[in-house]
CSV table of N, CA and C in Angstrom, one decimal:
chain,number,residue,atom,x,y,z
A,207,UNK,N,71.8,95.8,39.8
A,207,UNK,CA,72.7,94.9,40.7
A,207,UNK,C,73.3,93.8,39.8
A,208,UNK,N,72.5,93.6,38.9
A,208,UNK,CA,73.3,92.5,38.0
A,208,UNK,C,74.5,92.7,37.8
A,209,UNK,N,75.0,94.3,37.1
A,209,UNK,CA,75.9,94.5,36.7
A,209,UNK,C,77.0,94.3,37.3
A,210,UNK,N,77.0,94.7,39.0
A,210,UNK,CA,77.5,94.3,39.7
A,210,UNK,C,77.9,93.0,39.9
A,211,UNK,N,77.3,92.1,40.1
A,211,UNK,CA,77.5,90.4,40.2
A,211,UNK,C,78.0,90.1,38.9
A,212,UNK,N,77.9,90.5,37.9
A,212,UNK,CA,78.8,90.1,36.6
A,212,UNK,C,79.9,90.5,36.7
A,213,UNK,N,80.4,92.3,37.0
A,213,UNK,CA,81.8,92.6,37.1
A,213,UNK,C,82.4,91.8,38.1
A,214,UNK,N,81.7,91.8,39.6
A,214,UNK,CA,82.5,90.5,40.3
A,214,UNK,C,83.1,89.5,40.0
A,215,UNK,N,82.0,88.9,39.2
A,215,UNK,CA,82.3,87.1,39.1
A,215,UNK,C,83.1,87.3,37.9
A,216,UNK,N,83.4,88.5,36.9
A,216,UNK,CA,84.8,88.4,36.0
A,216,UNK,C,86.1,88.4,36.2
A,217,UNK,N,86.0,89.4,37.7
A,217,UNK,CA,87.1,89.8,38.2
A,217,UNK,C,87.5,88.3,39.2
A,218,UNK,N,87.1,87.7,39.7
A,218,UNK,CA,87.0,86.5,40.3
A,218,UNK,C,87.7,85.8,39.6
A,219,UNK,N,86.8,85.3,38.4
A,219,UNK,CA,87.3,84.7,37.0
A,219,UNK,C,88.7,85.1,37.1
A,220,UNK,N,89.3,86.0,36.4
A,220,UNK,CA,90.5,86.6,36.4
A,220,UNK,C,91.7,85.9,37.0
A,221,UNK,N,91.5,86.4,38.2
A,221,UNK,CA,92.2,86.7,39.5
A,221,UNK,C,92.1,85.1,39.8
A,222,UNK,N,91.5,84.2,39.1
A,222,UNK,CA,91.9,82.5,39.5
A,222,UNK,C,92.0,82.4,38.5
A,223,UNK,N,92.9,82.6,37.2
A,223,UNK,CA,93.0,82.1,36.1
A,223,UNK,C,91.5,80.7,35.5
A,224,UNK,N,90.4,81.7,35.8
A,224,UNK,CA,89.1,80.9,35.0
A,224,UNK,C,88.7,81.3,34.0
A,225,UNK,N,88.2,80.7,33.3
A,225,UNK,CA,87.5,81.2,31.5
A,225,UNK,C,86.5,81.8,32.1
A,226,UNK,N,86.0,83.0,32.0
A,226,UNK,CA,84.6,83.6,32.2
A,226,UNK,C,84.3,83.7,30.6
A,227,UNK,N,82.9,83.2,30.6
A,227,UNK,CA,81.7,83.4,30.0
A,227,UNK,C,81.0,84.9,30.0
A,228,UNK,N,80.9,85.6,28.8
A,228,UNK,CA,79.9,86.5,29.1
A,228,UNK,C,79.0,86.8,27.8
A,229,UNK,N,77.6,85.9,28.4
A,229,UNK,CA,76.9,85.8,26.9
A,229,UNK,C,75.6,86.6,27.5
A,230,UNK,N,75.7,88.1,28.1
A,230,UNK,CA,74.9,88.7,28.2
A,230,UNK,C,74.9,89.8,27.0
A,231,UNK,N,75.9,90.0,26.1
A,231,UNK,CA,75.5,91.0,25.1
A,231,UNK,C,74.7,90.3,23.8
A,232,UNK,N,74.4,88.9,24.1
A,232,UNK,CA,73.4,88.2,23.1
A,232,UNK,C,72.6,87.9,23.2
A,233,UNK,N,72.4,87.3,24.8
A,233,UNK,CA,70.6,87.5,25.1
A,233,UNK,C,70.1,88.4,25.6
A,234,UNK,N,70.8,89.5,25.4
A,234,UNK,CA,70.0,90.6,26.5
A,234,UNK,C,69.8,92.1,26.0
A,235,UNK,N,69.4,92.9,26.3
A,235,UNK,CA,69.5,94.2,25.7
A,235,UNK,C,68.7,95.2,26.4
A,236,UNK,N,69.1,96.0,26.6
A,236,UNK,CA,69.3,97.4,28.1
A,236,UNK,C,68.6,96.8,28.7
A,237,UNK,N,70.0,96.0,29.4
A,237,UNK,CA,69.8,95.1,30.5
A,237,UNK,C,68.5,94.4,30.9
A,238,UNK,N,68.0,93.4,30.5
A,238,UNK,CA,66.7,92.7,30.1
A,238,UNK,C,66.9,91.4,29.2
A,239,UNK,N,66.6,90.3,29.5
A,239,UNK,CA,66.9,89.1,29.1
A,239,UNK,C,65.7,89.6,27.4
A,240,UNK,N,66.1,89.2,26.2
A,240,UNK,CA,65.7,89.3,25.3
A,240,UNK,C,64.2,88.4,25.5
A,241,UNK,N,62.9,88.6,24.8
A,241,UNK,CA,61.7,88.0,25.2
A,241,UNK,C,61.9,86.6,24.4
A,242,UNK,N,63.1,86.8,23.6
A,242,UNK,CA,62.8,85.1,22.1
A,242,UNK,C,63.9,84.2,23.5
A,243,UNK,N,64.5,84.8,24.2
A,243,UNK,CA,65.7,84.1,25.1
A,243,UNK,C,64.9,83.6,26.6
A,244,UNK,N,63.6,83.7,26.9
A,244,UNK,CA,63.1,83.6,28.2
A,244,UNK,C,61.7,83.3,28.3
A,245,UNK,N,61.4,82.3,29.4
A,245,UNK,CA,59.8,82.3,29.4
A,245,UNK,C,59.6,83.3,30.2
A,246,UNK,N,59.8,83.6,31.4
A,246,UNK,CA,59.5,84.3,32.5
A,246,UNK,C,60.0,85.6,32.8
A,247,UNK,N,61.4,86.0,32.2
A,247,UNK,CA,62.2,87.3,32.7
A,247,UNK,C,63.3,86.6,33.5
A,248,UNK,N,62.9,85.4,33.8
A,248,UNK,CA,64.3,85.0,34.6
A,248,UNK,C,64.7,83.8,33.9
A,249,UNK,N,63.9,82.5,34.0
A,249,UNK,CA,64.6,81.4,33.1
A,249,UNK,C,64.9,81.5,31.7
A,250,UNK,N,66.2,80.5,31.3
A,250,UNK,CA,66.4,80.6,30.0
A,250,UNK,C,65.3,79.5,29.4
A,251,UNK,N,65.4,79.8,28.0
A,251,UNK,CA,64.5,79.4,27.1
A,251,UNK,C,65.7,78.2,26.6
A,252,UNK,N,65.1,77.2,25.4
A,252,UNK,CA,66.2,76.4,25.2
A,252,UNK,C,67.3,76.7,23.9
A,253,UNK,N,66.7,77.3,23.1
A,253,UNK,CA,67.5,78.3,22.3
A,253,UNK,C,68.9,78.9,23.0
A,254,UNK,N,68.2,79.6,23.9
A,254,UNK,CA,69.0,80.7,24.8
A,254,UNK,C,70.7,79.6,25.3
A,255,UNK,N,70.0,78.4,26.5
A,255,UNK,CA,70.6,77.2,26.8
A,255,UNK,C,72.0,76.7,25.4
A,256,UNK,N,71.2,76.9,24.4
A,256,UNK,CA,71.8,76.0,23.2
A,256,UNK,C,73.2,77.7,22.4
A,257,UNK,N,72.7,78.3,22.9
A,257,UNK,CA,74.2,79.7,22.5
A,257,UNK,C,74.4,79.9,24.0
A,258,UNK,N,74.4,79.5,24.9
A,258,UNK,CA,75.4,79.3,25.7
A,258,UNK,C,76.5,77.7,25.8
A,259,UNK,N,75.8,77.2,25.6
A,259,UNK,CA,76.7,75.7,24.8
A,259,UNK,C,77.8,75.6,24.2
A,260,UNK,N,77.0,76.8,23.2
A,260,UNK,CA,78.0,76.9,22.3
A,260,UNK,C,79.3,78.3,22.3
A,261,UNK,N,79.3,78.5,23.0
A,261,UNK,CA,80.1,79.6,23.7
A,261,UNK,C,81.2,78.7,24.7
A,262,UNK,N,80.6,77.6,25.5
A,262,UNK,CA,81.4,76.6,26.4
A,262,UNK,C,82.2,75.9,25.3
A,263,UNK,N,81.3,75.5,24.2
A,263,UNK,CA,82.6,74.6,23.4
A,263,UNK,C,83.2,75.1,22.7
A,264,UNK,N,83.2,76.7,22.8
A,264,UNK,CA,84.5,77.7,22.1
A,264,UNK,C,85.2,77.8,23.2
A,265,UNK,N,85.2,77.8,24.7
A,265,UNK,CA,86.1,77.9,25.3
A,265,UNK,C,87.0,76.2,25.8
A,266,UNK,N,86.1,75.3,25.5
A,266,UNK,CA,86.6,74.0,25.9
A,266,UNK,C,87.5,73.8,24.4
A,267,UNK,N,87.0,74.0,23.4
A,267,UNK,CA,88.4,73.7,22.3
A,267,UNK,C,89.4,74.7,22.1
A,268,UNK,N,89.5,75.7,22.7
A,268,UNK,CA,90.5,76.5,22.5
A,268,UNK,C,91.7,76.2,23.9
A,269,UNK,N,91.4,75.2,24.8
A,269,UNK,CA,92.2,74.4,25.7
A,269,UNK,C,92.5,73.3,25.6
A,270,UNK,N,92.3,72.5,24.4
A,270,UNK,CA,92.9,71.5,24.1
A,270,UNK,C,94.5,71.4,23.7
């Protein structure tokens, strides 16, 4: 179902001229949050938190 809810929310993205984010091919792998990216299977770890940050401030300086 994930997969689902991610193609959605890109095509969403899209279709309102929004920056979508997709930093699931770095924490994740056959479809499963990587174990160094998560305490539980669902929350992020802070590493994880800290490359998604850094993904926002590639998209926030390339709109300057």
């Amino acid at each position: 179902m994930i997969d689902e809810v991610n193609a959605f929310l890109q095509e969403l993205a899209k279709s309102k001229k929004i920056a979508y984010i997709d930093i699931n091919p770095q924490l994740s792998e056959n479809k499963r949050l990587k174990k160094q990216f998560t305490t539980d299977g669902v929350h992020l770890t802070e590493v994880a938190y800290n490359i998604w940050a850094e993904e926002i401030k590639k998209v926030l300086n390339s709109k300057k």
